[in-house]
Amino acid sequence: VAGLASAALVPQAGAAATARTTAASAAAASPALIASSVEDEGAGCAVGSNNPASNSLLPDPFTRLDGTRISTVADWTCRREEIKQRAEATVYGKKPAKPATVTGTVTSSSITVNVSDQGRSSSFSASVSLPSGSGPFPAVIVLGGLGADTATIKAAGAAIINFDPTTVGKEGTPRTNKQGAFYSIYGSNSTTGLLMAWSWGVSRIVDVIQQSGGNVLKADATGVTGCSRYGKGAFVAGAFDQRIALTMPIESGSGGTDAFRSIPQESGSQPLSSAYSEQPWLGDAFGSYTGNPAGLPVDTHEIVGMIAPRGALIMENPHVDWLGAKSGSVAALGGAEVYKALGAGSNISYWSDVADGTHCAVRPEWKAPLQQSIQKFLLGTGNPPNVFRIASSKAGNLSQWRNWTTPTLTSGGTSGGTTTGTSTGTSTGTSS
Ligand code: MCU
């Protein structure tokens, strides 16, 4: 606990204030919530597929694989797609496009999901717990049950969807014999790791909510959270589905939010080789990078950036060295630059200045930012927490990790590059 009295409180400057001003003036015209209606707005982009030269610093989120730099907010859609595809190829494994058929039911107590794709079928379910009052309600998908402050989530007005992701991607199997509802369809020898399989499960739950008619749960107001290995899963789920309005990973560590390049330099943190081998969480391709993170075409600051401009609350524990909270702060600070560039700097918050060192404890410090995040991003009321509260014992320094600057992306059409978006989703734009 020593050292926390002087924990750094870093309010977001400049861009956040700009975002608030922009948002205030745009409020009347903007939808209250900023999630997309589609899983991947960049699905139609023709993007680069080369891996850039090795780089010991965090790659520039704003430079395309062809070397040109993006300049407009519209450009981000296809640049995000490039990041997504490189991250699938080298870190997590491929997330298949929406299956041919997804059916299911939403009731006040459960969600069932039935999927058919490529001639195979599988099913899974999740339990639902509604808050008091009358619906339809927003909901937070809680992966794995650990560490989530469900009382605060419900008191803020959101339902809980309790999802055991191991039914979709089982732990404890060798990489060559992966099991669960995802692998029943895509094969036990699929190279996609468990985190992406879990993320696919979250997306199929959102499919069923979207198709349900919105009587019990709202289609455009779903959040995701989880702690530790389930925090890794919540992070990937929120990053890879633009329908998720609020992403809240807790103490996700190595393989979660922690910047891969920073982990080898953070004493006591879980080594990349360990995160790769403890469970098949990451994709099989990551095995080539555990000793060479500089060779990765992306890092986790860009996975944070994939969440932008949607709501994010990243929670970390600085007392357990294994969790690598310093590397987590590096990624959050780097990802926040994407939010700023999009004029949505206030939509990401980070909090690692906590007193209790117990892994996955429900913490008093996170109650207010959690409540504010749910109200803002799932109910469309109030203001986001808009805070970076970093424990001084585990405070990363972004300037040591980048050689790029953050552009102010302008409105208007796409510029340069070879990319063409064919988005059919609701435009997200800045926060309201
Ligand atoms: C932080 O998440 C993991 C960690 O990566 C593992 O090394 C450890 O065994 O388990 C943590 C966890 O999921 O705890 C519940």
Short mmCIF file of N, CA, C and O in Angstrom, two decimals, residues 135-236:
data_model
loop_
_atom_site.label_atom_id
_atom_site.label_comp_id
_atom_site.label_asym_id
_atom_site.label_seq_id
_atom_site.Cartn_x
_atom_site.Cartn_y
_atom_site.Cartn_z
N GLY A 135 -38.57 -2.19 -17.29
CA GLY A 135 -37.66 -2.22 -18.43
C GLY A 135 -38.25 -1.53 -19.64
O GLY A 135 -39.25 -0.85 -19.51
N PRO A 136 -37.66 -1.69 -20.83
CA PRO A 136 -36.45 -2.49 -21.04
C PRO A 136 -35.21 -1.84 -20.42
O PRO A 136 -35.15 -0.62 -20.31
N PHE A 137 -34.26 -2.71 -20.04
CA PHE A 137 -33.05 -2.26 -19.34
C PHE A 137 -31.81 -2.39 -20.22
O PHE A 137 -31.75 -3.28 -21.06
N PRO A 138 -30.84 -1.53 -19.95
CA PRO A 138 -29.49 -1.83 -20.48
C PRO A 138 -28.94 -3.02 -19.70
O PRO A 138 -29.52 -3.39 -18.67
N ALA A 139 -27.86 -3.59 -20.16
CA ALA A 139 -27.31 -4.77 -19.47
C ALA A 139 -25.79 -4.76 -19.51
O ALA A 139 -25.18 -4.22 -20.45
N VAL A 140 -25.21 -5.35 -18.49
CA VAL A 140 -23.75 -5.57 -18.48
C VAL A 140 -23.51 -7.08 -18.50
O VAL A 140 -24.01 -7.81 -17.63
N ILE A 141 -22.80 -7.53 -19.50
CA ILE A 141 -22.42 -8.94 -19.57
C ILE A 141 -21.21 -9.12 -18.66
O ILE A 141 -20.17 -8.49 -18.86
N VAL A 142 -21.37 -9.95 -17.64
CA VAL A 142 -20.29 -10.23 -16.69
C VAL A 142 -19.69 -11.58 -17.05
O VAL A 142 -20.36 -12.61 -16.96
N LEU A 143 -18.44 -11.56 -17.47
CA LEU A 143 -17.76 -12.80 -17.81
C LEU A 143 -17.20 -13.45 -16.56
O LEU A 143 -16.46 -12.81 -15.80
N GLY A 144 -17.58 -14.69 -16.34
CA GLY A 144 -16.92 -15.49 -15.32
C GLY A 144 -17.26 -15.18 -13.88
O GLY A 144 -16.81 -15.89 -12.97
N GLY A 145 -18.02 -14.12 -13.62
CA GLY A 145 -18.51 -13.85 -12.27
C GLY A 145 -17.54 -13.21 -11.29
O GLY A 145 -17.96 -12.57 -10.33
N LEU A 146 -16.23 -13.34 -11.54
CA LEU A 146 -15.25 -12.82 -10.59
C LEU A 146 -15.21 -11.29 -10.55
O LEU A 146 -15.16 -10.65 -11.60
N GLY A 147 -15.17 -10.72 -9.36
CA GLY A 147 -14.74 -9.33 -9.20
C GLY A 147 -15.69 -8.24 -9.62
O GLY A 147 -15.44 -7.07 -9.35
N ALA A 148 -16.78 -8.58 -10.31
CA ALA A 148 -17.68 -7.50 -10.78
C ALA A 148 -18.58 -7.04 -9.65
O ALA A 148 -19.12 -7.85 -8.90
N ASP A 149 -18.74 -5.73 -9.52
CA ASP A 149 -19.58 -5.14 -8.47
C ASP A 149 -21.02 -5.13 -8.98
O ASP A 149 -21.55 -4.09 -9.38
N THR A 150 -21.66 -6.28 -8.95
CA THR A 150 -22.99 -6.42 -9.56
C THR A 150 -24.03 -5.60 -8.80
O THR A 150 -24.99 -5.12 -9.42
N ALA A 151 -23.83 -5.39 -7.51
CA ALA A 151 -24.80 -4.60 -6.75
C ALA A 151 -24.82 -3.16 -7.26
O ALA A 151 -25.88 -2.57 -7.48
N THR A 152 -23.62 -2.60 -7.51
CA THR A 152 -23.54 -1.23 -8.01
C THR A 152 -24.08 -1.14 -9.44
O THR A 152 -24.76 -0.19 -9.80
N ILE A 153 -23.78 -2.15 -10.24
CA ILE A 153 -24.27 -2.16 -11.63
C ILE A 153 -25.80 -2.15 -11.64
O ILE A 153 -26.43 -1.36 -12.35
N LYS A 154 -26.41 -3.00 -10.82
CA LYS A 154 -27.87 -3.06 -10.79
C LYS A 154 -28.48 -1.80 -10.18
O LYS A 154 -29.49 -1.28 -10.67
N ALA A 155 -27.83 -1.29 -9.13
CA ALA A 155 -28.35 -0.06 -8.51
C ALA A 155 -28.31 1.10 -9.49
O ALA A 155 -29.14 2.01 -9.43
N ALA A 156 -27.35 1.07 -10.40
CA ALA A 156 -27.26 2.14 -11.41
C ALA A 156 -28.32 1.98 -12.50
O ALA A 156 -28.49 2.87 -13.33
N GLY A 157 -28.98 0.83 -12.54
CA GLY A 157 -30.09 0.66 -13.48
C GLY A 157 -29.86 -0.34 -14.60
O GLY A 157 -30.67 -0.43 -15.52
N ALA A 158 -28.77 -1.11 -14.54
CA ALA A 158 -28.49 -2.08 -15.61
C ALA A 158 -28.72 -3.51 -15.11
O ALA A 158 -28.48 -3.83 -13.94
N ALA A 159 -29.17 -4.35 -16.02
CA ALA A 159 -29.31 -5.78 -15.74
C ALA A 159 -27.92 -6.43 -15.78
O ALA A 159 -26.99 -5.90 -16.38
N ILE A 160 -27.82 -7.59 -15.14
CA ILE A 160 -26.60 -8.39 -15.23
C ILE A 160 -26.88 -9.61 -16.10
O ILE A 160 -27.88 -10.30 -15.90
N ILE A 161 -26.01 -9.82 -17.06
CA ILE A 161 -26.04 -11.07 -17.82
C ILE A 161 -24.81 -11.86 -17.38
O ILE A 161 -23.68 -11.47 -17.63
N ASN A 162 -25.05 -12.94 -16.66
CA ASN A 162 -23.96 -13.76 -16.15
C ASN A 162 -23.58 -14.80 -17.19
O ASN A 162 -24.33 -15.73 -17.44
N PHE A 163 -22.40 -14.63 -17.76
CA PHE A 163 -21.97 -15.50 -18.86
C PHE A 163 -20.71 -16.25 -18.45
O PHE A 163 -19.70 -15.63 -18.09
N ASP A 164 -20.79 -17.57 -18.46
CA ASP A 164 -19.61 -18.39 -18.20
C ASP A 164 -18.94 -18.67 -19.54
O ASP A 164 -19.39 -19.54 -20.29
N PRO A 165 -17.88 -17.93 -19.86
CA PRO A 165 -17.32 -18.05 -21.22
C PRO A 165 -16.65 -19.40 -21.47
O PRO A 165 -16.41 -19.75 -22.63
N THR A 166 -16.38 -20.15 -20.40
CA THR A 166 -15.72 -21.45 -20.62
C THR A 166 -16.66 -22.45 -21.30
O THR A 166 -16.21 -23.47 -21.81
N THR A 167 -17.97 -22.13 -21.35
CA THR A 167 -18.88 -22.99 -22.11
C THR A 167 -18.65 -22.80 -23.62
O THR A 167 -19.02 -23.66 -24.42
N VAL A 168 -18.07 -21.67 -23.98
CA VAL A 168 -17.81 -21.35 -25.39
C VAL A 168 -16.36 -21.68 -25.77
O VAL A 168 -16.07 -22.08 -26.89
N GLY A 169 -15.46 -21.51 -24.81
CA GLY A 169 -14.05 -21.85 -25.00
C GLY A 169 -13.52 -22.37 -23.66
O GLY A 169 -13.30 -21.62 -22.73
N LYS A 170 -13.31 -23.67 -23.61
CA LYS A 170 -12.97 -24.34 -22.35
C LYS A 170 -11.49 -24.13 -22.01
O LYS A 170 -10.65 -24.13 -22.91
N GLU A 171 -11.18 -23.97 -20.75
CA GLU A 171 -9.78 -23.93 -20.34
C GLU A 171 -9.27 -25.35 -20.09
O GLU A 171 -10.05 -26.29 -19.95
N GLY A 172 -7.96 -25.49 -20.04
CA GLY A 172 -7.36 -26.76 -19.65
C GLY A 172 -7.17 -27.75 -20.79
O GLY A 172 -6.81 -28.90 -20.55
N THR A 173 -7.39 -27.30 -22.02
CA THR A 173 -7.15 -28.21 -23.15
C THR A 173 -5.83 -27.85 -23.84
O THR A 173 -5.37 -26.71 -23.74
N PRO A 174 -5.24 -28.80 -24.56
CA PRO A 174 -4.11 -28.42 -25.40
C PRO A 174 -4.59 -27.59 -26.59
O PRO A 174 -5.78 -27.64 -26.94
N ARG A 175 -3.69 -26.82 -27.18
CA ARG A 175 -4.07 -25.97 -28.32
C ARG A 175 -4.60 -26.77 -29.50
O ARG A 175 -5.34 -26.25 -30.32
N THR A 176 -4.21 -28.01 -29.58
CA THR A 176 -4.63 -28.84 -30.72
C THR A 176 -6.00 -29.47 -30.51
O THR A 176 -6.50 -30.16 -31.39
N ASN A 177 -6.58 -29.29 -29.35
CA ASN A 177 -7.89 -29.94 -29.08
C ASN A 177 -8.79 -28.99 -28.29
O ASN A 177 -9.29 -29.33 -27.22
N LYS A 178 -8.99 -27.79 -28.82
CA LYS A 178 -9.78 -26.80 -28.10
C LYS A 178 -11.26 -27.21 -28.11
O LYS A 178 -11.74 -27.81 -29.07
N GLN A 179 -11.96 -26.87 -27.04
CA GLN A 179 -13.34 -27.34 -26.84
C GLN A 179 -14.27 -26.20 -26.46
O GLN A 179 -13.83 -25.17 -25.96
N GLY A 180 -15.57 -26.41 -26.66
CA GLY A 180 -16.58 -25.43 -26.32
C GLY A 180 -17.40 -25.06 -27.54
O GLY A 180 -17.08 -25.48 -28.67
N ALA A 181 -18.46 -24.26 -27.33
CA ALA A 181 -19.42 -23.97 -28.40
C ALA A 181 -18.78 -23.31 -29.62
O ALA A 181 -19.23 -23.51 -30.75
N PHE A 182 -17.73 -22.51 -29.40
CA PHE A 182 -17.03 -21.90 -30.54
C PHE A 182 -16.31 -22.97 -31.37
O PHE A 182 -16.43 -23.03 -32.59
N TYR A 183 -15.58 -23.85 -30.67
CA TYR A 183 -14.74 -24.83 -31.36
C TYR A 183 -15.57 -25.99 -31.94
O TYR A 183 -15.11 -26.65 -32.87
N SER A 184 -16.80 -26.20 -31.42
CA SER A 184 -17.67 -27.21 -32.03
C SER A 184 -17.99 -26.80 -33.46
O SER A 184 -18.24 -27.65 -34.32
N ILE A 185 -18.04 -25.49 -33.70
CA ILE A 185 -18.33 -25.01 -35.05
C ILE A 185 -17.05 -24.82 -35.87
O ILE A 185 -16.96 -25.28 -37.00
N TYR A 186 -16.07 -24.16 -35.28
CA TYR A 186 -14.90 -23.75 -36.07
C TYR A 186 -13.72 -24.74 -35.97
O TYR A 186 -12.69 -24.51 -36.58
N GLY A 187 -13.92 -25.81 -35.19
CA GLY A 187 -12.94 -26.88 -35.17
C GLY A 187 -12.04 -26.86 -33.94
O GLY A 187 -11.56 -25.82 -33.52
N SER A 188 -11.78 -28.05 -33.39
CA SER A 188 -10.96 -28.15 -32.17
C SER A 188 -9.50 -27.79 -32.47
O SER A 188 -8.72 -27.55 -31.57
N ASN A 189 -9.16 -27.75 -33.77
CA ASN A 189 -7.79 -27.35 -34.14
C ASN A 189 -7.75 -25.90 -34.63
O ASN A 189 -6.75 -25.46 -35.20
N SER A 190 -8.83 -25.15 -34.40
CA SER A 190 -8.83 -23.73 -34.75
C SER A 190 -7.65 -23.05 -34.05
O SER A 190 -7.34 -23.34 -32.90
N THR A 191 -7.02 -22.11 -34.76
CA THR A 191 -5.88 -21.40 -34.15
C THR A 191 -6.34 -20.18 -33.35
O THR A 191 -5.52 -19.48 -32.76
N THR A 192 -7.64 -19.93 -33.34
CA THR A 192 -8.18 -18.82 -32.55
C THR A 192 -8.14 -19.17 -31.06
O THR A 192 -8.54 -20.26 -30.66
N GLY A 193 -7.66 -18.22 -30.26
CA GLY A 193 -7.52 -18.47 -28.82
C GLY A 193 -8.83 -18.28 -28.07
O GLY A 193 -9.82 -17.80 -28.60
N LEU A 194 -8.79 -18.67 -26.79
CA LEU A 194 -10.00 -18.63 -25.97
C LEU A 194 -10.57 -17.22 -25.82
O LEU A 194 -11.78 -17.04 -25.80
N LEU A 195 -9.70 -16.21 -25.70
CA LEU A 195 -10.23 -14.86 -25.48
C LEU A 195 -11.11 -14.44 -26.65
O LEU A 195 -12.16 -13.83 -26.47
N MET A 196 -10.68 -14.75 -27.86
CA MET A 196 -11.47 -14.38 -29.03
C MET A 196 -12.72 -15.27 -29.13
O MET A 196 -13.79 -14.80 -29.56
N ALA A 197 -12.60 -16.52 -28.72
CA ALA A 197 -13.79 -17.39 -28.69
C ALA A 197 -14.81 -16.80 -27.71
O ALA A 197 -16.02 -16.75 -27.99
N TRP A 198 -14.33 -16.36 -26.55
CA TRP A 198 -15.23 -15.75 -25.56
C TRP A 198 -15.88 -14.50 -26.14
O TRP A 198 -17.06 -14.23 -25.95
N SER A 199 -15.06 -13.71 -26.84
CA SER A 199 -15.54 -12.48 -27.46
C SER A 199 -16.63 -12.79 -28.49
O SER A 199 -17.65 -12.09 -28.59
N TRP A 200 -16.43 -13.86 -29.23
CA TRP A 200 -17.44 -14.33 -30.19
C TRP A 200 -18.74 -14.70 -29.45
O TRP A 200 -19.84 -14.37 -29.90
N GLY A 201 -18.61 -15.33 -28.29
CA GLY A 201 -19.79 -15.67 -27.50
C GLY A 201 -20.55 -14.42 -27.06
O GLY A 201 -21.79 -14.36 -27.13
N VAL A 202 -19.81 -13.39 -26.63
CA VAL A 202 -20.44 -12.12 -26.25
C VAL A 202 -21.18 -11.53 -27.45
O VAL A 202 -22.32 -11.07 -27.34
N SER A 203 -20.56 -11.58 -28.62
CA SER A 203 -21.20 -11.01 -29.81
C SER A 203 -22.48 -11.77 -30.18
O SER A 203 -23.45 -11.16 -30.63
N ARG A 204 -22.48 -13.07 -29.98
CA ARG A 204 -23.69 -13.83 -30.30
C ARG A 204 -24.79 -13.54 -29.28
O ARG A 204 -25.98 -13.54 -29.63
N ILE A 205 -24.43 -13.25 -28.04
CA ILE A 205 -25.43 -12.81 -27.05
C ILE A 205 -26.03 -11.48 -27.51
O ILE A 205 -27.25 -11.28 -27.48
N VAL A 206 -25.18 -10.58 -27.99
CA VAL A 206 -25.67 -9.28 -28.47
C VAL A 206 -26.56 -9.48 -29.70
O VAL A 206 -27.59 -8.81 -29.84
N ASP A 207 -26.22 -10.43 -30.58
CA ASP A 207 -27.09 -10.74 -31.72
C ASP A 207 -28.51 -11.07 -31.23
O ASP A 207 -29.50 -10.58 -31.77
N VAL A 208 -28.57 -11.95 -30.23
CA VAL A 208 -29.88 -12.40 -29.75
C VAL A 208 -30.63 -11.23 -29.09
O VAL A 208 -31.84 -11.08 -29.30
N ILE A 209 -29.93 -10.40 -28.35
CA ILE A 209 -30.59 -9.22 -27.75
C ILE A 209 -31.12 -8.31 -28.87
O ILE A 209 -32.27 -7.85 -28.81
N GLN A 210 -30.31 -8.09 -29.89
CA GLN A 210 -30.73 -7.22 -31.01
C GLN A 210 -31.97 -7.79 -31.71
O GLN A 210 -32.85 -7.03 -32.11
N GLN A 211 -32.02 -9.10 -31.85
CA GLN A 211 -33.13 -9.74 -32.56
C GLN A 211 -34.37 -9.90 -31.70
O GLN A 211 -35.43 -10.26 -32.19
N SER A 212 -34.23 -9.66 -30.40
CA SER A 212 -35.31 -10.01 -29.46
C SER A 212 -36.46 -9.01 -29.45
O SER A 212 -37.49 -9.26 -28.85
N GLY A 213 -36.25 -7.88 -30.07
CA GLY A 213 -37.33 -6.89 -30.07
C GLY A 213 -37.25 -5.89 -28.93
O GLY A 213 -38.04 -4.96 -28.86
N GLY A 214 -36.29 -6.08 -28.04
CA GLY A 214 -36.02 -5.07 -27.03
C GLY A 214 -37.06 -4.89 -25.94
O GLY A 214 -37.13 -3.82 -25.33
N ASN A 215 -37.84 -5.92 -25.65
CA ASN A 215 -38.83 -5.78 -24.58
C ASN A 215 -38.23 -5.90 -23.20
O ASN A 215 -38.67 -5.25 -22.26
N VAL A 216 -37.22 -6.75 -23.08
CA VAL A 216 -36.60 -6.98 -21.77
C VAL A 216 -35.29 -6.21 -21.66
O VAL A 216 -35.06 -5.48 -20.70
N LEU A 217 -34.44 -6.37 -22.67
CA LEU A 217 -33.13 -5.71 -22.67
C LEU A 217 -33.01 -4.84 -23.92
O LEU A 217 -33.43 -5.23 -25.01
N LYS A 218 -32.42 -3.67 -23.74
CA LYS A 218 -32.22 -2.75 -24.86
C LYS A 218 -31.10 -3.24 -25.78
O LYS A 218 -30.07 -3.71 -25.31
N ALA A 219 -31.30 -3.05 -27.06
CA ALA A 219 -30.35 -3.57 -28.04
C ALA A 219 -29.09 -2.72 -28.16
O ALA A 219 -28.03 -3.21 -28.55
N ASP A 220 -29.18 -1.45 -27.83
CA ASP A 220 -28.04 -0.54 -28.09
C ASP A 220 -27.34 -0.12 -26.80
O ASP A 220 -26.66 0.90 -26.77
N ALA A 221 -27.52 -0.89 -25.74
CA ALA A 221 -26.99 -0.46 -24.45
C ALA A 221 -26.43 -1.64 -23.67
O ALA A 221 -26.87 -1.98 -22.58
N THR A 222 -25.43 -2.29 -24.26
CA THR A 222 -24.81 -3.45 -23.61
C THR A 222 -23.37 -3.13 -23.24
O THR A 222 -22.60 -2.62 -24.06
N GLY A 223 -23.02 -3.43 -22.01
CA GLY A 223 -21.65 -3.30 -21.54
C GLY A 223 -21.05 -4.67 -21.29
O GLY A 223 -21.75 -5.68 -21.32
N VAL A 224 -19.74 -4.69 -21.06
CA VAL A 224 -19.08 -5.96 -20.75
C VAL A 224 -18.01 -5.73 -19.68
O VAL A 224 -17.33 -4.70 -19.67
N THR A 225 -17.92 -6.69 -18.76
CA THR A 225 -16.87 -6.59 -17.74
C THR A 225 -16.45 -7.99 -17.31
O THR A 225 -17.06 -8.99 -17.70
N GLY A 226 -15.39 -8.05 -16.51
CA GLY A 226 -14.87 -9.30 -16.00
C GLY A 226 -13.53 -9.01 -15.35
O GLY A 226 -12.92 -7.97 -15.65
N CYS A 227 -13.10 -9.89 -14.47
CA CYS A 227 -11.83 -9.67 -13.76
C CYS A 227 -10.83 -10.78 -14.08
O CYS A 227 -11.19 -11.94 -14.24
N SER A 228 -9.56 -10.38 -14.14
CA SER A 228 -8.45 -11.31 -14.31
C SER A 228 -8.55 -11.98 -15.68
O SER A 228 -8.65 -11.29 -16.68
N ARG A 229 -8.54 -13.31 -15.77
CA ARG A 229 -8.63 -13.93 -17.10
C ARG A 229 -9.92 -13.48 -17.80
O ARG A 229 -9.95 -13.33 -19.01
N TYR A 230 -10.94 -13.25 -17.01
CA TYR A 230 -12.21 -12.77 -17.61
C TYR A 230 -12.16 -11.28 -17.93
O TYR A 230 -12.96 -10.78 -18.71
N GLY A 231 -11.20 -10.60 -17.32
CA GLY A 231 -10.94 -9.21 -17.70
C GLY A 231 -10.26 -9.16 -19.07
O GLY A 231 -10.53 -8.29 -19.89
N LYS A 232 -9.36 -10.14 -19.30
CA LYS A 232 -8.74 -10.26 -20.63
C LYS A 232 -9.85 -10.45 -21.65
O LYS A 232 -9.85 -9.86 -22.74
N GLY A 233 -10.81 -11.34 -21.31
CA GLY A 233 -11.91 -11.63 -22.23
C GLY A 233 -12.82 -10.42 -22.44
O GLY A 233 -13.25 -10.15 -23.57
N ALA A 234 -13.10 -9.70 -21.38
CA ALA A 234 -13.97 -8.51 -21.49
C ALA A 234 -13.31 -7.47 -22.39
O ALA A 234 -13.98 -6.80 -23.20
N PHE A 235 -12.00 -7.33 -22.25
CA PHE A 235 -11.24 -6.36 -23.06
C PHE A 235 -11.36 -6.71 -24.55
O PHE A 235 -11.68 -5.86 -25.39
N VAL A 236 -11.15 -7.96 -24.88
CA VAL A 236 -11.21 -8.39 -26.27
C VAL A 236 -12.65 -8.29 -26.79
O VAL A 236 -12.90 -7.84 -27.92
#
